mmCIF file of C-alpha atoms and ligand atoms in Angstrom:
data_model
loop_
_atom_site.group_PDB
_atom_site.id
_atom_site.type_symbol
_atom_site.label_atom_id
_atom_site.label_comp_id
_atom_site.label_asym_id
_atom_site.label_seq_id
_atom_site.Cartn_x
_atom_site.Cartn_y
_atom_site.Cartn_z
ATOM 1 C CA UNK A 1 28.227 -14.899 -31.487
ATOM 2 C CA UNK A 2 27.772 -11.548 -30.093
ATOM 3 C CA UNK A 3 23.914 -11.164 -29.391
ATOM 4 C CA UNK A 4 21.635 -13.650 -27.814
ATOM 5 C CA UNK A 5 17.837 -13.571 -27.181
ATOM 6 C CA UNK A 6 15.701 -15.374 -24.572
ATOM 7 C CA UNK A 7 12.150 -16.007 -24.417
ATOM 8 C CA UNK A 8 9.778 -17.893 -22.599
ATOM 9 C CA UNK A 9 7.059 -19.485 -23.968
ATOM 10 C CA UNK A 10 3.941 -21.675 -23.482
ATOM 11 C CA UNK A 11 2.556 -22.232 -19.863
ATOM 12 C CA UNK A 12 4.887 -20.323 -17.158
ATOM 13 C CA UNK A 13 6.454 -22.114 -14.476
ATOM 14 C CA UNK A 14 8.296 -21.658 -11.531
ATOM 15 C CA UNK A 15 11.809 -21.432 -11.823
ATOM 16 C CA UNK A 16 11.723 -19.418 -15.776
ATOM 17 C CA UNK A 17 12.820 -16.036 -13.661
ATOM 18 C CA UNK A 18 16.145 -17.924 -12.226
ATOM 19 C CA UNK A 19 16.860 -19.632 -16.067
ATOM 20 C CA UNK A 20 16.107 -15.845 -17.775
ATOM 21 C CA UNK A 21 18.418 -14.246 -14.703
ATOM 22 C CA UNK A 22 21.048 -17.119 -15.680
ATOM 23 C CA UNK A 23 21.258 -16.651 -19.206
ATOM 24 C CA UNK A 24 21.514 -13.382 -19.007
ATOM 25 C CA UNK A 25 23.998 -13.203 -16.642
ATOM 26 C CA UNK A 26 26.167 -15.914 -18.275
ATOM 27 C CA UNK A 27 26.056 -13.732 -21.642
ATOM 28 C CA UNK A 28 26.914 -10.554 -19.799
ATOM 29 C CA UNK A 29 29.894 -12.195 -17.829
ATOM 30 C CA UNK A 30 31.399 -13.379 -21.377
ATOM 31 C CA UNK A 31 30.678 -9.926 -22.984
ATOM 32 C CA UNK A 32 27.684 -10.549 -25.058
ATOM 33 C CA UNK A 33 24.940 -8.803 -25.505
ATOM 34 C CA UNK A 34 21.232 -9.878 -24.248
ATOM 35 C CA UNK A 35 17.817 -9.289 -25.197
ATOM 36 C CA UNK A 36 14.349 -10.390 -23.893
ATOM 37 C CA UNK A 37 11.766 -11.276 -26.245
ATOM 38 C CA UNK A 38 8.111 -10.046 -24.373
ATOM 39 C CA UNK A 39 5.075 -12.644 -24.417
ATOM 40 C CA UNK A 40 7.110 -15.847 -26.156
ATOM 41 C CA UNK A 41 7.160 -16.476 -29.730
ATOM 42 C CA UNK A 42 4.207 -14.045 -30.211
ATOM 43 C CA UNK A 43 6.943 -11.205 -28.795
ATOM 44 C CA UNK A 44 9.359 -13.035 -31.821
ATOM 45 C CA UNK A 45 6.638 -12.373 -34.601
ATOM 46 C CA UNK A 46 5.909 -8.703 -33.585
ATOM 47 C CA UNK A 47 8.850 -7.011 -33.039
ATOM 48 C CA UNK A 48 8.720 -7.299 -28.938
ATOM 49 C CA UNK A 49 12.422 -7.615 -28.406
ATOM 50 C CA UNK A 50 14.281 -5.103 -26.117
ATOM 51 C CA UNK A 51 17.961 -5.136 -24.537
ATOM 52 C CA UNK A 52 18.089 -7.308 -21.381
ATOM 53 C CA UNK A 53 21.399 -6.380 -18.776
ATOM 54 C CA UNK A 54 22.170 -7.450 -15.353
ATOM 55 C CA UNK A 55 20.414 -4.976 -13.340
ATOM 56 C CA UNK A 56 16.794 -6.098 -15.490
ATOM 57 C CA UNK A 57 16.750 -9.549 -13.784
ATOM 58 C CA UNK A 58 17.624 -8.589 -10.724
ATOM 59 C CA UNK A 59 15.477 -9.806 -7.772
ATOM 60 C CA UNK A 60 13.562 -12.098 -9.636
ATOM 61 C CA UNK A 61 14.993 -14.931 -9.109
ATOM 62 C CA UNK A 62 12.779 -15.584 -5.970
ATOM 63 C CA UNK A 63 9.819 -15.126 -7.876
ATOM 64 C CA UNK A 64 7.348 -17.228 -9.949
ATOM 65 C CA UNK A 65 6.157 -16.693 -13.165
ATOM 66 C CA UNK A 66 8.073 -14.989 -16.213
ATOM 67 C CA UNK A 67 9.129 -11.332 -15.911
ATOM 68 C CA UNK A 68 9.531 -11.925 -20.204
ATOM 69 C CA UNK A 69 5.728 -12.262 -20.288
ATOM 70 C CA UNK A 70 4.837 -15.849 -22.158
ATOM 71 C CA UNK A 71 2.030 -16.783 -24.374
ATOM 72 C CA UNK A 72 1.315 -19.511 -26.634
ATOM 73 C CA UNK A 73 1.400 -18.513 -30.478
ATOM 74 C CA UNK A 74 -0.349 -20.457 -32.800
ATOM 75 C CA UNK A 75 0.457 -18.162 -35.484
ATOM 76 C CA UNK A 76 4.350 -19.360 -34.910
ATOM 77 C CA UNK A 77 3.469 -22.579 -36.674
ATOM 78 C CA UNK A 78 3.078 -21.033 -40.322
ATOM 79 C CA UNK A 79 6.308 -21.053 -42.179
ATOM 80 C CA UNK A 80 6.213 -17.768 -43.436
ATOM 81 C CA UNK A 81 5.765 -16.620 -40.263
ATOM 82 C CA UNK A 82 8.942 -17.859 -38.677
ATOM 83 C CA UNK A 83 10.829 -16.988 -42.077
ATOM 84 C CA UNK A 84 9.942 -13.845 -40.537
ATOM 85 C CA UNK A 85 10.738 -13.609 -36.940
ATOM 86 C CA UNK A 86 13.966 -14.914 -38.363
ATOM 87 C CA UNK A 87 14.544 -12.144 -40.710
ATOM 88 C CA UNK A 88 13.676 -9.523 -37.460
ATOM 89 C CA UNK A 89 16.328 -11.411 -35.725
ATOM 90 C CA UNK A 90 19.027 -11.165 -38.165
ATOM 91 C CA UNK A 91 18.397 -7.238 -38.982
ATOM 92 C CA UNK A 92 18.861 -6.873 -35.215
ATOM 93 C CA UNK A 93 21.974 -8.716 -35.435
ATOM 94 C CA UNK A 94 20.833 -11.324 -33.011
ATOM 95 C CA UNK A 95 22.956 -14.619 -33.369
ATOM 96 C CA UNK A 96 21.172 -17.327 -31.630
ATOM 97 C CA UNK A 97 17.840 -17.437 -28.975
ATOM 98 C CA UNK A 98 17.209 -19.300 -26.062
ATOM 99 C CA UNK A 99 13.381 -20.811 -25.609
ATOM 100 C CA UNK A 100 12.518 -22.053 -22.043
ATOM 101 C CA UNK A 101 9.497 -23.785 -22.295
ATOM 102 C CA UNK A 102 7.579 -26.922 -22.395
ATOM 103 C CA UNK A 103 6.793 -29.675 -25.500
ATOM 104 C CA UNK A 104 4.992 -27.177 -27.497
ATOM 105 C CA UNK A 105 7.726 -24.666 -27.033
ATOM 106 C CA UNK A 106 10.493 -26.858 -27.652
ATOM 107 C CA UNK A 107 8.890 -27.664 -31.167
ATOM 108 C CA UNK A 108 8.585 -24.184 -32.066
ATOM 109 C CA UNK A 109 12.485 -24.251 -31.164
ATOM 110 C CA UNK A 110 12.723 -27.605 -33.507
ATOM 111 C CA UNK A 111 11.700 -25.513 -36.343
ATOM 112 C CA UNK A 112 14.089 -22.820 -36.332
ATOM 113 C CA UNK A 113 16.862 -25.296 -35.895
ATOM 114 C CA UNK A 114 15.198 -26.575 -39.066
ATOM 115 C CA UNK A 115 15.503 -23.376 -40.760
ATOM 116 C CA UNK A 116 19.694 -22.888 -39.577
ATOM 117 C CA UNK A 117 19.149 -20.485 -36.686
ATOM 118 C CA UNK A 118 21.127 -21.407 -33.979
ATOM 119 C CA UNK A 119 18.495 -21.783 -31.179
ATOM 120 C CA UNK A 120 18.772 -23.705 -27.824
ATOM 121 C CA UNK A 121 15.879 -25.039 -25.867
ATOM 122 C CA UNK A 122 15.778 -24.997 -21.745
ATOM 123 C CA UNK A 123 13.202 -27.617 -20.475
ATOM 124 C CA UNK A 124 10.417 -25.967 -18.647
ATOM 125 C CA UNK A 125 7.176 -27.034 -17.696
ATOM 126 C CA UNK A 126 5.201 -28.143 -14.623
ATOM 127 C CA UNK A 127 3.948 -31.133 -16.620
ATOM 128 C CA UNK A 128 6.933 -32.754 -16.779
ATOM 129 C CA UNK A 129 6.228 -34.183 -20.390
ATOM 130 C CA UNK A 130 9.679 -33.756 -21.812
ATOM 131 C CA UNK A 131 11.606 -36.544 -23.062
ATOM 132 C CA UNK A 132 15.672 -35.022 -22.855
ATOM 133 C CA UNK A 133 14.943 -34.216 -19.400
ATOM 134 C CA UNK A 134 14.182 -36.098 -15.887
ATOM 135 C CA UNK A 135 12.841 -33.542 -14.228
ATOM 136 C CA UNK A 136 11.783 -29.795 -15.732
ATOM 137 C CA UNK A 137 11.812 -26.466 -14.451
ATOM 138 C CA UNK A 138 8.799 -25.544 -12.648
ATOM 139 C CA UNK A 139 8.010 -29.372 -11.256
ATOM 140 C CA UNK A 140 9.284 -29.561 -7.833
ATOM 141 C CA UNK A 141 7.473 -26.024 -6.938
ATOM 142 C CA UNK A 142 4.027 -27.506 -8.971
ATOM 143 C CA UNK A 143 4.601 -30.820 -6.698
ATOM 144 C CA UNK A 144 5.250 -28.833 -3.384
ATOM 145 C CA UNK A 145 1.534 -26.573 -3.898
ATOM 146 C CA UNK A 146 -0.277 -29.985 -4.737
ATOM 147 C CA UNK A 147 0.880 -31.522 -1.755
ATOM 148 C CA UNK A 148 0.447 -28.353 0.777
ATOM 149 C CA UNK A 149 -3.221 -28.242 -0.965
ATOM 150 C CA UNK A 150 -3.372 -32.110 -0.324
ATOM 151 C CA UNK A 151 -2.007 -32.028 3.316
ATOM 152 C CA UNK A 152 -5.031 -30.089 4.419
ATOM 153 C CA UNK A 153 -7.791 -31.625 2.211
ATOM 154 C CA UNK A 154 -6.688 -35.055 4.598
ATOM 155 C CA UNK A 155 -7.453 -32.828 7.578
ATOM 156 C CA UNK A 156 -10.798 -31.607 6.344
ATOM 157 C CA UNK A 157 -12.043 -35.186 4.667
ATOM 158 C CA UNK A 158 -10.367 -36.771 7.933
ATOM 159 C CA UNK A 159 -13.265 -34.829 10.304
ATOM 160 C CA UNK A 160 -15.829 -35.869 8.429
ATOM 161 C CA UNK A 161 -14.840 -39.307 6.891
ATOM 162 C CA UNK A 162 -14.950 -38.300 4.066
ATOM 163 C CA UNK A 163 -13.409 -39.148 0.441
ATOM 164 C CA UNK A 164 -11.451 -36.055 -1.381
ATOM 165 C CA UNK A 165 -10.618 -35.887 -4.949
ATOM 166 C CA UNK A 166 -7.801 -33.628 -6.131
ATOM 167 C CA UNK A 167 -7.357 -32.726 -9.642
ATOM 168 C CA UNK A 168 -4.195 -31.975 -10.410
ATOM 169 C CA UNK A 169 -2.678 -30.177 -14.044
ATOM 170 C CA UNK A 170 -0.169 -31.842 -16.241
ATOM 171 C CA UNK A 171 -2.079 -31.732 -19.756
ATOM 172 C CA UNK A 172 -1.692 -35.575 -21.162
ATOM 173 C CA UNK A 173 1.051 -36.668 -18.456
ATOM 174 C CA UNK A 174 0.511 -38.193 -14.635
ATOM 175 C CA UNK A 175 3.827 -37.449 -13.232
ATOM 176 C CA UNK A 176 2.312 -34.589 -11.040
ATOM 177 C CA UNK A 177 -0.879 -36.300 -10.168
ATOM 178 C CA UNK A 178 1.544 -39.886 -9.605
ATOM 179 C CA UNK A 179 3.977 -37.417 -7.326
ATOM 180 C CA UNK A 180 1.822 -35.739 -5.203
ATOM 181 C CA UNK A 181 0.064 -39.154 -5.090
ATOM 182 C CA UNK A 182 3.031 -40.571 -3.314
ATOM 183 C CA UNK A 183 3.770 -37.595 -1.682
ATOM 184 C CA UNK A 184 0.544 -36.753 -0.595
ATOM 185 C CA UNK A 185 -0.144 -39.990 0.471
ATOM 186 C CA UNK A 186 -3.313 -40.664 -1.446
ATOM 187 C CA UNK A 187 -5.114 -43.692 -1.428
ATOM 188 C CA UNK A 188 -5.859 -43.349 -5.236
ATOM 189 C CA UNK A 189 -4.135 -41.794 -8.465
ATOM 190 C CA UNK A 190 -6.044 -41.773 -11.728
ATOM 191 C CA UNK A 191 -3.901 -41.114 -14.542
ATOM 192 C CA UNK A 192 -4.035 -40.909 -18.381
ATOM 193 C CA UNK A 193 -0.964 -43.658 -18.541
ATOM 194 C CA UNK A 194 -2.860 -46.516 -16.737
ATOM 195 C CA UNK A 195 -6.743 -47.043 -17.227
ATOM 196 C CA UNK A 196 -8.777 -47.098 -14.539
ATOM 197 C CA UNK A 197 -12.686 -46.403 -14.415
ATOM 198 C CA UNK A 198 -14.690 -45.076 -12.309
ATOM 199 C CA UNK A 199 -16.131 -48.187 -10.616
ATOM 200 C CA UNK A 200 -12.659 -49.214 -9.628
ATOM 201 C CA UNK A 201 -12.302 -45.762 -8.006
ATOM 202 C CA UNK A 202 -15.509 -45.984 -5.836
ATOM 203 C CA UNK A 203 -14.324 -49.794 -4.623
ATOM 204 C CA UNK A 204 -10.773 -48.437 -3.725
ATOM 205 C CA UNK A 205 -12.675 -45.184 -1.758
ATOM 206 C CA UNK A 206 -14.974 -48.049 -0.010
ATOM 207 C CA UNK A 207 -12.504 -50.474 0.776
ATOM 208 C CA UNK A 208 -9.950 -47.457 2.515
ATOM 209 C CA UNK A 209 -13.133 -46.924 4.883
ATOM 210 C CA UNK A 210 -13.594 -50.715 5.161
ATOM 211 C CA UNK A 211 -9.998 -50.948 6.216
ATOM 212 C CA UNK A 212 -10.553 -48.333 9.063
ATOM 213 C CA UNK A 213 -9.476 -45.225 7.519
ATOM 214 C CA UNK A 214 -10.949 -41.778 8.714
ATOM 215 C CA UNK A 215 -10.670 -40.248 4.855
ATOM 216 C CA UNK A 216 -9.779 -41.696 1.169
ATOM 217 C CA UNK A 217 -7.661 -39.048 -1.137
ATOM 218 C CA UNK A 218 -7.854 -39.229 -4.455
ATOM 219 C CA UNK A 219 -5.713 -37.497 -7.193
ATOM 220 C CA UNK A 220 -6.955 -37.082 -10.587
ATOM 221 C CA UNK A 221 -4.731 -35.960 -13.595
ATOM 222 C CA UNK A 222 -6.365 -33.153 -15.232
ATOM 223 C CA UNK A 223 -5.669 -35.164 -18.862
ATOM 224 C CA UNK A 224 -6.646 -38.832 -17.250
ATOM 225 C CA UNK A 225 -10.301 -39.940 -19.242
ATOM 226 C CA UNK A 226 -11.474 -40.569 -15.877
ATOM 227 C CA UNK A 227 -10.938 -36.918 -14.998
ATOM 228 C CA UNK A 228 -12.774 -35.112 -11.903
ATOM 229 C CA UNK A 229 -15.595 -34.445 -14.093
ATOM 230 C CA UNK A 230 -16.463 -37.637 -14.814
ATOM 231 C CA UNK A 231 -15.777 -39.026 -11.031
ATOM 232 C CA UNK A 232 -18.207 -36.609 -9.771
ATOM 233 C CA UNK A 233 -20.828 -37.403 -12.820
ATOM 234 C CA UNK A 234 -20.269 -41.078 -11.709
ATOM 235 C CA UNK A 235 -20.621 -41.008 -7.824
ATOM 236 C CA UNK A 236 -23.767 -38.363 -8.324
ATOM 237 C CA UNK A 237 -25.676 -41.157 -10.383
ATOM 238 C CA UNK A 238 -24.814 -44.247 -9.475
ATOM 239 C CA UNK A 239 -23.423 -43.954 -5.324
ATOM 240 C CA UNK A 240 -25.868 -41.935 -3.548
ATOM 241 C CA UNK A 241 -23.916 -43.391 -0.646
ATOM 242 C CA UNK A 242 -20.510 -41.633 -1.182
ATOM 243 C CA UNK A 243 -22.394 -37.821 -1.211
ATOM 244 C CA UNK A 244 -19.068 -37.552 1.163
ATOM 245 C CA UNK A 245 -17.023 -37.342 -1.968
ATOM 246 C CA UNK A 246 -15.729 -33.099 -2.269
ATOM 247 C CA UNK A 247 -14.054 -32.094 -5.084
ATOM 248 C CA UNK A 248 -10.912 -29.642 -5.573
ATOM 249 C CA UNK A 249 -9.568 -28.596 -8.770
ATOM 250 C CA UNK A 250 -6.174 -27.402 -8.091
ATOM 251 C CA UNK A 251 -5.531 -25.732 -11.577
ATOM 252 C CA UNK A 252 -3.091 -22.851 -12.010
ATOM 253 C CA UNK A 253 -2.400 -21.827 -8.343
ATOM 254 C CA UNK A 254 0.216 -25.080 -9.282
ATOM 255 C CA UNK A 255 1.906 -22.559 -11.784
ATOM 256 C CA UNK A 256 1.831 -19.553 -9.612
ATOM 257 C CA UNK A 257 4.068 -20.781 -6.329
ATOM 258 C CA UNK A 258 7.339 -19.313 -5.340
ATOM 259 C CA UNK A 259 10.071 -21.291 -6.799
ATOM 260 C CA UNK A 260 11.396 -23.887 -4.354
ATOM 261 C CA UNK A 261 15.307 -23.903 -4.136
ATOM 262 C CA UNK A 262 15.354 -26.930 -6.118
ATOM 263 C CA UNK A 263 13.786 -25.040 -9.238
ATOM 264 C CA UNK A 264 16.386 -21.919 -8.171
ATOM 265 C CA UNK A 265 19.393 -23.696 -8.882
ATOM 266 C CA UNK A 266 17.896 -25.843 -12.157
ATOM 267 C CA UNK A 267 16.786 -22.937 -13.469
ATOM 268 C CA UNK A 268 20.226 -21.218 -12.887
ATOM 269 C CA UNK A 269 22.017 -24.342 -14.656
ATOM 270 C CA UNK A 270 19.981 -24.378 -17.221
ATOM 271 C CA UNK A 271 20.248 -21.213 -17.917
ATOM 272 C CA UNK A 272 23.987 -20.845 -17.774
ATOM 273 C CA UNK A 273 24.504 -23.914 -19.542
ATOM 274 C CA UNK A 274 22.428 -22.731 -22.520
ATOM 275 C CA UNK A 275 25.240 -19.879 -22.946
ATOM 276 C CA UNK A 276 27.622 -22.451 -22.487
ATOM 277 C CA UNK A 277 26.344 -24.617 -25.394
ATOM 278 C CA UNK A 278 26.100 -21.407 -27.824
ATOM 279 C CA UNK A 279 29.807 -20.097 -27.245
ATOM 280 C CA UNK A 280 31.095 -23.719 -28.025
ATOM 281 C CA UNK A 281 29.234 -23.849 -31.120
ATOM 282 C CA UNK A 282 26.552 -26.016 -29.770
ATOM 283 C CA UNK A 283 23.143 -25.758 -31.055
ATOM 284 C CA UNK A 284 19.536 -27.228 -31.968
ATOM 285 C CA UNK A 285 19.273 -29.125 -28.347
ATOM 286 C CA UNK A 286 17.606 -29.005 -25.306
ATOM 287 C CA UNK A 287 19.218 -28.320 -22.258
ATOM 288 C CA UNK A 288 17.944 -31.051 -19.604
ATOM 289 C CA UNK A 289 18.291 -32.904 -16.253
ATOM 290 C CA UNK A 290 19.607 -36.363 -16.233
ATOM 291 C CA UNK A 291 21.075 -38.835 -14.123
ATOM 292 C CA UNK A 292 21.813 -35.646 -11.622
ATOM 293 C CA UNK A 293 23.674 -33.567 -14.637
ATOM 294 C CA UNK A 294 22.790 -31.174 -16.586
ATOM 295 C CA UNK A 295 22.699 -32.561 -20.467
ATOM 296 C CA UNK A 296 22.019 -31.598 -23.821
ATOM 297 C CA UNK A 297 19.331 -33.801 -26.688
ATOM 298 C CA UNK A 298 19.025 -33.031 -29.895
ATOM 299 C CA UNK A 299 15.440 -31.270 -30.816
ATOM 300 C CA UNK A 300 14.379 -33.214 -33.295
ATOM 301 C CA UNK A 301 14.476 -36.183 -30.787
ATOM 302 C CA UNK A 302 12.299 -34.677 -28.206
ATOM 303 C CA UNK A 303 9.671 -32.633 -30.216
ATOM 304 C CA UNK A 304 6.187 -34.262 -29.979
ATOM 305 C CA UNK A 305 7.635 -37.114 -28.051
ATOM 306 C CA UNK A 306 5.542 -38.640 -25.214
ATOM 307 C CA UNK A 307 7.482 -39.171 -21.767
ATOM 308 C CA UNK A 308 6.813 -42.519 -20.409
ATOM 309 C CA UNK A 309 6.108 -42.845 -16.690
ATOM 310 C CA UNK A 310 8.136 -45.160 -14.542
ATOM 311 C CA UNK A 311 6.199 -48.845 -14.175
ATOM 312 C CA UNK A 312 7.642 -48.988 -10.275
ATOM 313 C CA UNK A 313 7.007 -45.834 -9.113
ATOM 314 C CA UNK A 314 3.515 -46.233 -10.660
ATOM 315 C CA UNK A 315 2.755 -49.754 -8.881
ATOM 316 C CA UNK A 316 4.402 -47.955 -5.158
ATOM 317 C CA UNK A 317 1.120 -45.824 -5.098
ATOM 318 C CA UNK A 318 -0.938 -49.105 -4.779
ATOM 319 C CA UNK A 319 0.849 -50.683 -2.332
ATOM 320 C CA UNK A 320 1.143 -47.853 -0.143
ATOM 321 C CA UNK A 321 -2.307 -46.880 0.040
ATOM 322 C CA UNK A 322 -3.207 -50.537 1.809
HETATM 323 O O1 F6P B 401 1.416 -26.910 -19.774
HETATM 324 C C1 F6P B 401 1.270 -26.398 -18.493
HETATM 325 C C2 F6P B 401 -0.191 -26.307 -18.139
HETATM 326 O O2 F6P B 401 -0.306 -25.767 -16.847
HETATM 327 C C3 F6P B 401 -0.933 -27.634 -18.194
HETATM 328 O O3 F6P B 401 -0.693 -28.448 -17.064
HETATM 329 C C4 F6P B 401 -2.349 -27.161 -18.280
HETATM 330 O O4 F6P B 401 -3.225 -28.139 -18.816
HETATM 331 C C5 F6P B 401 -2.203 -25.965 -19.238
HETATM 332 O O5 F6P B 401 -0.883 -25.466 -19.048
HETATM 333 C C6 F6P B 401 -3.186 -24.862 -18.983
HETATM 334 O O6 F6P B 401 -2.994 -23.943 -20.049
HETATM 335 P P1 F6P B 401 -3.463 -22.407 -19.880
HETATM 336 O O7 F6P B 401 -2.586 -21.793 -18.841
HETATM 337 O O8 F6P B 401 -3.234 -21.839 -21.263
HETATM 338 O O9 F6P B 401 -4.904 -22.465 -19.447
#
């Protein structure tokens, strides 16, 4: 292997600067040559693909987002169309590519594997909706903005007794809404992975002021079916009473934060270790977090698969809202 490519693709998250930096780094330091694909696998199908060396991704490790650009691509699922990109690739003489991203990413990655191209996948999303991986890039630093937003919706609702629901991102996964749940302290989490309606919400919100509490936090998965939306529909029709409920829809300032140190250094393992893989003649995986290391899982066995939350940490947000 001589030349390696890197993209980014999908949502961008916190942390994709320090796994781009890493990768290219890594390559450099064993004498290979690097090149950045702009704007994800849209940047693969038209040609966007430019040298990448040391000095490129320097000071960017500090900063969110992707200095690659990222996009998402439906075009990338036609088979003619990767045939294609693959075809670019090999007239460039580019050996293998690297694609940080998220689930929808990672199956884009699946499919080149599936056509022989050497390809390695970095786990990267702030949903957290990755089987192969623990914890992905961008999730601590999505976590750490909820919370901060969180912290001083208590303050506010606290002034006023008054109830505060937080929506939170994560597409069809809780683990950010669950987290900053904890985290944040809430009194509620609504999330796609347990059922709840809104009824049950509205008892928990009376019974925290029953118990002598000043506020009631709620935090609502963007993907859960009893989203914001529907809270807010709820409480306006049927309890008149609870006009103290306010609404905050966190959306993508969770993408945008500076990359916590945590994300730093995953991001710079993944990264590393994805050059790693490739120069042993590893291929078609996903580079991960588990069990504290750094692993690889095969892509066929994480594309499209759902992440299952964990049953305990899911029943701790009930007892400690008492
Ligand atoms: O996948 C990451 C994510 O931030 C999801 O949590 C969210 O639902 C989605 O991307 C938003 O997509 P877009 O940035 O294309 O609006």
């Amino acid at each position: 292997m001589k030349r390696v490519a890197v993209l980014t693709s999908g949502g961008d998250a916190p942390g994709m600067n320090a796994a781009i930096r890493a990768v290219t780094r890594t390559a450099v330091f064993h004498g290979l040559e690097v090149f950045g694909v702009r704007n994800g696998f849209y940047g693969l199908l038209n040609g966007l693909i430019d040298p990448l060396g040391p000095r490129d991704v320097g000071g960017i490790l500090q900063h969110g987002g992707t200095v690659l650009g990222s996009a998402r691509c439906d075009e990338f699922h036609d088979e003619a169309n990767r045939h294609a990109a693959l075809a670019d690739l090999e007239r460039r003489g580019i050996d293998a590519l690297v694609v940080i991203g998220g689930s929808g990413s990672q199956t884009g990655s699946a499919a080149l594997k599936a056509l022989g191209f050497p390809v390695i996948g970095i786990a990267s999303t702030i949903d957290n909706d990755l089987c192969g991986s623990d914890v992905t890039l961008g999730v601590d630093t999505a976590l750490n903005v909820a919370i901060d937003a969180i912290d001083k919706l208590r303050v506010t609702a606290s002034s006023h007794n008054r109830a505060s629901a937080v929506e939170t991102m994560g597409r069809g996964c809780g683990y950010l809404a669950l987290m900053a749940g904890i985290a944040g302290g809430a009194e509620c989490v609504v999330i796609p992975e347990v059922e709840t309606t809104p009824e049950e919400v509205v008892a928990i919100i009376r019974g925290s002021f029953e118990r002598g509490k000043s506020h009631s936090i709620i935090v609502v998965a963007e993907g859960a079916p009893c989203n914001l939306d529907r809270l807010i529909a709820y409480c306006d029709e049927h309890e008149p009473g609870l006009a103290t409920l306010r609404a905050t829809r966190l959306g993508h300032i969770q993408r945008g934060g500076t990359p916590t140190s945590f994300d730093r250094i995953l991001g710079s393992r993944f990264g590393h270790a994805a050059i790693e893989c490739l120069r042993r003649g590893e291929s078609g995986v996903l580079v991960g977090w588990i069990d504290g290391h750094v692993c690889t899982t095969p892509l066929e066995e994480i594309a499209g698969k759902p992440k299952q939350l964990d049953e305990e940490t899911i029943r701790l947000t009930r007892v400690l809202a008492r």
